[in-house]
PDB file of C-alpha atoms in Angstrom:
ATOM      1  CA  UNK A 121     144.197 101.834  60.766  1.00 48.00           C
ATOM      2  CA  UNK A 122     142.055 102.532  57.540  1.00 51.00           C
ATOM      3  CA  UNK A 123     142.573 105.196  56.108  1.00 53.00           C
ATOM      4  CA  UNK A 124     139.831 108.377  56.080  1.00 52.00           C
ATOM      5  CA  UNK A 125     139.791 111.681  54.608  1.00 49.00           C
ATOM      6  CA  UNK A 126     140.373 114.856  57.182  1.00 48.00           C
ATOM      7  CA  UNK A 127     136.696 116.040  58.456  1.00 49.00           C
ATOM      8  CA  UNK A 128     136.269 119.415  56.253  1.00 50.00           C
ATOM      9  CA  UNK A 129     136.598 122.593  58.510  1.00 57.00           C
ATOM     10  CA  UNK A 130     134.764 125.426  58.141  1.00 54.00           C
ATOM     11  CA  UNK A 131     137.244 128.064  56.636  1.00 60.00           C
ATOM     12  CA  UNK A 132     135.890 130.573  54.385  1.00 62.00           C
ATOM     13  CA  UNK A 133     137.785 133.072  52.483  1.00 79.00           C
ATOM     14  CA  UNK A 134     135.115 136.019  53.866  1.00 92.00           C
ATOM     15  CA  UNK A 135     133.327 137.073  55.996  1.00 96.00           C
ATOM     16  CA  UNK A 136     129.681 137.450  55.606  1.00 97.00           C
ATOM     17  CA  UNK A 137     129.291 141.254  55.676  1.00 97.00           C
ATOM     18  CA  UNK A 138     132.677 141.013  53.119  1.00 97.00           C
ATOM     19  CA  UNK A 139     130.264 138.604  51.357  1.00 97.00           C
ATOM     20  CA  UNK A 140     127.325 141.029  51.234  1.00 98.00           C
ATOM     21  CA  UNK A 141     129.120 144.174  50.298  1.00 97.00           C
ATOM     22  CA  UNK A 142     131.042 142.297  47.393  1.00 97.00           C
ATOM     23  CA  UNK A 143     127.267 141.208  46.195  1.00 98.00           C
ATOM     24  CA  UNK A 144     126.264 144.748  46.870  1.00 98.00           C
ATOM     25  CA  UNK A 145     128.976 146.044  44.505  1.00 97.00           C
ATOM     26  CA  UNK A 146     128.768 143.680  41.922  1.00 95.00           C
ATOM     27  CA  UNK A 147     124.955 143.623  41.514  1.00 96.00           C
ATOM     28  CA  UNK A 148     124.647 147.666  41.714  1.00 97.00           C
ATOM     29  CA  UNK A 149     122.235 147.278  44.870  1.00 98.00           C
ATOM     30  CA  UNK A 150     121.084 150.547  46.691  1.00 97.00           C
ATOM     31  CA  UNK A 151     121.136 148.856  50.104  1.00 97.00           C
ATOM     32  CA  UNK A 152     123.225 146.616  52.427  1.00 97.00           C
ATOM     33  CA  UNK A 153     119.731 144.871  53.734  1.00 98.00           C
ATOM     34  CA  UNK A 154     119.110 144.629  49.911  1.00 98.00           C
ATOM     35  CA  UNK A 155     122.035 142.487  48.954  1.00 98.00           C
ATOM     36  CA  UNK A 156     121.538 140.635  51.880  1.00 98.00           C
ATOM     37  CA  UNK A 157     117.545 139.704  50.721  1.00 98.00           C
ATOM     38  CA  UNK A 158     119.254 138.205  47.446  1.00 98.00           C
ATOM     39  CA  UNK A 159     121.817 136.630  49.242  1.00 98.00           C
ATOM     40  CA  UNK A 160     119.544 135.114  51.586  1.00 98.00           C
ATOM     41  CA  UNK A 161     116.720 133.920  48.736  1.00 98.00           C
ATOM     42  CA  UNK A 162     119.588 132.609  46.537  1.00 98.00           C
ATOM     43  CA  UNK A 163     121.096 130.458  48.887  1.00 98.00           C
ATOM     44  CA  UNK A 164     118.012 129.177  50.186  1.00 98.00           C
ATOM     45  CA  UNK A 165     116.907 128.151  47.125  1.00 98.00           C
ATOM     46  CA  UNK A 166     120.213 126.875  46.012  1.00 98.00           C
ATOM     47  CA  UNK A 167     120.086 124.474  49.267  1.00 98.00           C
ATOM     48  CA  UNK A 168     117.212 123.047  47.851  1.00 98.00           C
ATOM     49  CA  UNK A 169     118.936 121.821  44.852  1.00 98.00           C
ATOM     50  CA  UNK A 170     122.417 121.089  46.012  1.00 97.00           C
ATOM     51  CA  UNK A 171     123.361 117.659  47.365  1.00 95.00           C
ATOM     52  CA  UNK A 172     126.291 115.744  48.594  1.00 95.00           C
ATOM     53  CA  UNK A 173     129.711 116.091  48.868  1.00 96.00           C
ATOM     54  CA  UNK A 174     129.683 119.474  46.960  1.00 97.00           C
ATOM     55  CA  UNK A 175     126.720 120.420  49.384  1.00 97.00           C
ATOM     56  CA  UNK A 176     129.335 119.957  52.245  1.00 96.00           C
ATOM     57  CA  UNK A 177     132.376 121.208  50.560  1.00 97.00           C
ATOM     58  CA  UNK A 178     130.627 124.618  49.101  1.00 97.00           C
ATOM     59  CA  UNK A 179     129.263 125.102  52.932  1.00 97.00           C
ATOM     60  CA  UNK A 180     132.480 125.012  53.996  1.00 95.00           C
ATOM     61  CA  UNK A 181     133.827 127.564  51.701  1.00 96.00           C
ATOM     62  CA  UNK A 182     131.153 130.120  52.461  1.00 97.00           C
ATOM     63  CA  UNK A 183     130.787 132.195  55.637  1.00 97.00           C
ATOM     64  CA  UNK A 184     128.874 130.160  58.557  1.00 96.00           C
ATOM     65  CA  UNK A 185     125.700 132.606  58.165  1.00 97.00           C
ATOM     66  CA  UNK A 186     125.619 131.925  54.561  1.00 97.00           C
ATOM     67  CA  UNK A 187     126.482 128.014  55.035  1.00 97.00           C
ATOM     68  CA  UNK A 188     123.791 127.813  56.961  1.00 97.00           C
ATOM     69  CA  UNK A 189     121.079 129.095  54.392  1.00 98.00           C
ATOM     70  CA  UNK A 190     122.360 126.822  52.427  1.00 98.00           C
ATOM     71  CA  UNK A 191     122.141 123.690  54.734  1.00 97.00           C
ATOM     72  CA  UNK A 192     119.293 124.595  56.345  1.00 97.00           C
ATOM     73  CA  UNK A 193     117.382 123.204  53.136  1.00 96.00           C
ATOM     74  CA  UNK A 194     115.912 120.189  52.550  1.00 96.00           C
ATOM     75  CA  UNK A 195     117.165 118.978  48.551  1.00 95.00           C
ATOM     76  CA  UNK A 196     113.860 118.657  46.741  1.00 95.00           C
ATOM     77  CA  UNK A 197     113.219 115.641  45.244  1.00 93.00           C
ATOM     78  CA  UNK A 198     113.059 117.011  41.857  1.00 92.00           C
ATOM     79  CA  UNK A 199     115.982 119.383  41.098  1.00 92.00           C
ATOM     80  CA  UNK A 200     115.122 122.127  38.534  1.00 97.00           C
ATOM     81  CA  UNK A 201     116.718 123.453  35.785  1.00 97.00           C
ATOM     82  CA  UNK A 202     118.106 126.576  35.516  1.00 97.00           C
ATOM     83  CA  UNK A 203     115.689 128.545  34.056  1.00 97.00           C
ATOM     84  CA  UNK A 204     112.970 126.680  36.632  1.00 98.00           C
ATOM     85  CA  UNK A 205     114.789 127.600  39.457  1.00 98.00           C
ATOM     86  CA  UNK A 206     114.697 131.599  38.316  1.00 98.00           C
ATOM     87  CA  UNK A 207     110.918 131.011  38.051  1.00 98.00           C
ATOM     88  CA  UNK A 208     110.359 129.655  41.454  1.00 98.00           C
ATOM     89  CA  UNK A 209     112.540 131.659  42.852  1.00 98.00           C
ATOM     90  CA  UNK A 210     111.055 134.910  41.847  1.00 98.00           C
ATOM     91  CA  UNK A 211     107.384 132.855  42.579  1.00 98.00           C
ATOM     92  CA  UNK A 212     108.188 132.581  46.336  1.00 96.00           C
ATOM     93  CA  UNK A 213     109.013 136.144  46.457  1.00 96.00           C
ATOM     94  CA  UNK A 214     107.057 137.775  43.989  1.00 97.00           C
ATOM     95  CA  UNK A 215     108.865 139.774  42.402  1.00 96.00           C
ATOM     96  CA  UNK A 216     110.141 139.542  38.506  1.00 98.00           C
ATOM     97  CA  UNK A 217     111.560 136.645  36.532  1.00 98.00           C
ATOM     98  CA  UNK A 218     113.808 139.870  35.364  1.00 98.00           C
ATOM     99  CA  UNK A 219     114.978 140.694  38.873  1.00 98.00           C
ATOM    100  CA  UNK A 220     114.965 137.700  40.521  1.00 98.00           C
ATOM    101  CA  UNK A 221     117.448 136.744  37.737  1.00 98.00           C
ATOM    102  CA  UNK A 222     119.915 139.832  38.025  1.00 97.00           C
ATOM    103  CA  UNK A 223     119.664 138.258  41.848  1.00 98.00           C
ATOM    104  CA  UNK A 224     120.404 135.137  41.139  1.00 98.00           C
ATOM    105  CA  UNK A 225     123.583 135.997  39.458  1.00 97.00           C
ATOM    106  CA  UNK A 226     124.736 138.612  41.327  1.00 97.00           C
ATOM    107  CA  UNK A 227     125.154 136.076  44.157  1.00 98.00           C
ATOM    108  CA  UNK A 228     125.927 133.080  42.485  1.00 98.00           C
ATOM    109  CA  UNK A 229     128.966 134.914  40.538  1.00 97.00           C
ATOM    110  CA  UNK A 230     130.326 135.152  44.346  1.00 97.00           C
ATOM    111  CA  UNK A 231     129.771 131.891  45.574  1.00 98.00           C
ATOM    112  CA  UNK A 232     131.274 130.777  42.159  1.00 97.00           C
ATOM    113  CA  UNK A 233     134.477 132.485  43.213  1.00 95.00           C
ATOM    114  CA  UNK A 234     134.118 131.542  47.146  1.00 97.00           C
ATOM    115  CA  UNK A 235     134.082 127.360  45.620  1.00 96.00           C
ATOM    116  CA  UNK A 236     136.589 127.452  42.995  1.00 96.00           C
ATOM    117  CA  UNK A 237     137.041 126.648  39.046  1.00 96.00           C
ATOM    118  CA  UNK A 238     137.403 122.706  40.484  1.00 97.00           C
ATOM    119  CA  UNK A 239     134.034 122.659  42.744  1.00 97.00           C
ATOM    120  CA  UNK A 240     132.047 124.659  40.879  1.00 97.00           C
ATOM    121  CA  UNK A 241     132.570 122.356  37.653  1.00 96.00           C
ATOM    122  CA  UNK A 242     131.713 119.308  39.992  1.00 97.00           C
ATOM    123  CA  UNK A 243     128.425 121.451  41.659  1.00 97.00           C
ATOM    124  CA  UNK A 244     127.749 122.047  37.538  1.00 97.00           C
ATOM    125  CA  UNK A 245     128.094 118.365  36.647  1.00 95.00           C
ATOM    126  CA  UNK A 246     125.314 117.580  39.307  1.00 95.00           C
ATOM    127  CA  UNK A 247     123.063 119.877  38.715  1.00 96.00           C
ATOM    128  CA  UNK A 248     120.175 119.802  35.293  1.00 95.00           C
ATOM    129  CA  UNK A 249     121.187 122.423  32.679  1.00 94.00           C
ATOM    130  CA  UNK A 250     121.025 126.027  32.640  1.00 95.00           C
ATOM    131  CA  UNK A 251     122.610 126.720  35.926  1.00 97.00           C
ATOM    132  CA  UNK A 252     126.092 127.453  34.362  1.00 96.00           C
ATOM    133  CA  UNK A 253     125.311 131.378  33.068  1.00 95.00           C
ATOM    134  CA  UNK A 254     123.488 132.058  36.142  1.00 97.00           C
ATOM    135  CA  UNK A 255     127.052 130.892  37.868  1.00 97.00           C
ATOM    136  CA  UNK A 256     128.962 133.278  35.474  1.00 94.00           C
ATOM    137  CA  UNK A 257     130.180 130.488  33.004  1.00 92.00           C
ATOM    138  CA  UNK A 258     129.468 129.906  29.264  1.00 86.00           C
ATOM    139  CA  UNK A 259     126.932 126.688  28.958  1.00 76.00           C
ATOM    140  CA  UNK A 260     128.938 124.129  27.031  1.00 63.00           C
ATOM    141  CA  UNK A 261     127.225 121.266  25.737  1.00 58.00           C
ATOM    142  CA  UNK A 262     128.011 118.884  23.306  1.00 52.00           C
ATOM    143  CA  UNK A 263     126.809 118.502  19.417  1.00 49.00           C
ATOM    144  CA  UNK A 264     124.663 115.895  18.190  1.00 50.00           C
TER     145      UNK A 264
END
């Protein structure tokens, strides 16, 4: 019998109201419902860039309401770069590059700690440059 890795189960570390109050905290938001907007546009738009096996493995880290935002995304064809995915983010809702990227980290530093040091350097690795500060990391690159 071949051998085949274990399907991945679904066990987050928190729950989703955890998830949303921890947000809430860290980005200084007045409002439960105002965390949860950023959570919500954030992980939408996050689905839309994420693919493969981290896709699967950082869904099954999260809470199942925030999983799903994530896979309910298609991946766009062209992924964006860091800085582009602020930008369209804060397009779709209309609000400020400024905001929308106070947003953007203020989740992303949780999911960062919801994946791990190990799958959040493999998420990094696939995805074009810039999205390492908006994760809460320094952007290493290498010198010419």
């Amino acid at each position: 019998m071949p051998d085949r890795p274990a399907p991945l189960q679904h066990l987050p570390q928190m729950t989703f109201d955890q998830m949303l109050e921890k947000v809430r905290y860290d980005g200084a938001y007045p409002t439960r419902e105002r965390a949860e907007e950023a959570v919500r546009l954030v992980l939408s738009g996050l689905g839309r860039q994420l693919t493969g096996d981290e896709r699967v493995e950082l869904a099954a880290r999260l809470p199942l309401e925030a999983a799903r935002l994530l896979t309910e995304q298609i991946p766009d064809t062209e992924p964006l770069t860091g800085w582009a995915f602020v930008k369209d983010l804060a397009a779709r809702t209309g609000t400020t590059v400024a905001v929308t990227r106070w947003d953007t980290g203020s989740v992303l530093a949780t999911v960062a700690a919801l994946a791990g040091p190990e799958l959040l350097t493999r998420i990094l690795h696939q995805l074009p440059s810039g999205y390492a500060l908006l994760f809460g990391r320094a952007e290493l690159t290498q010198a010419a």
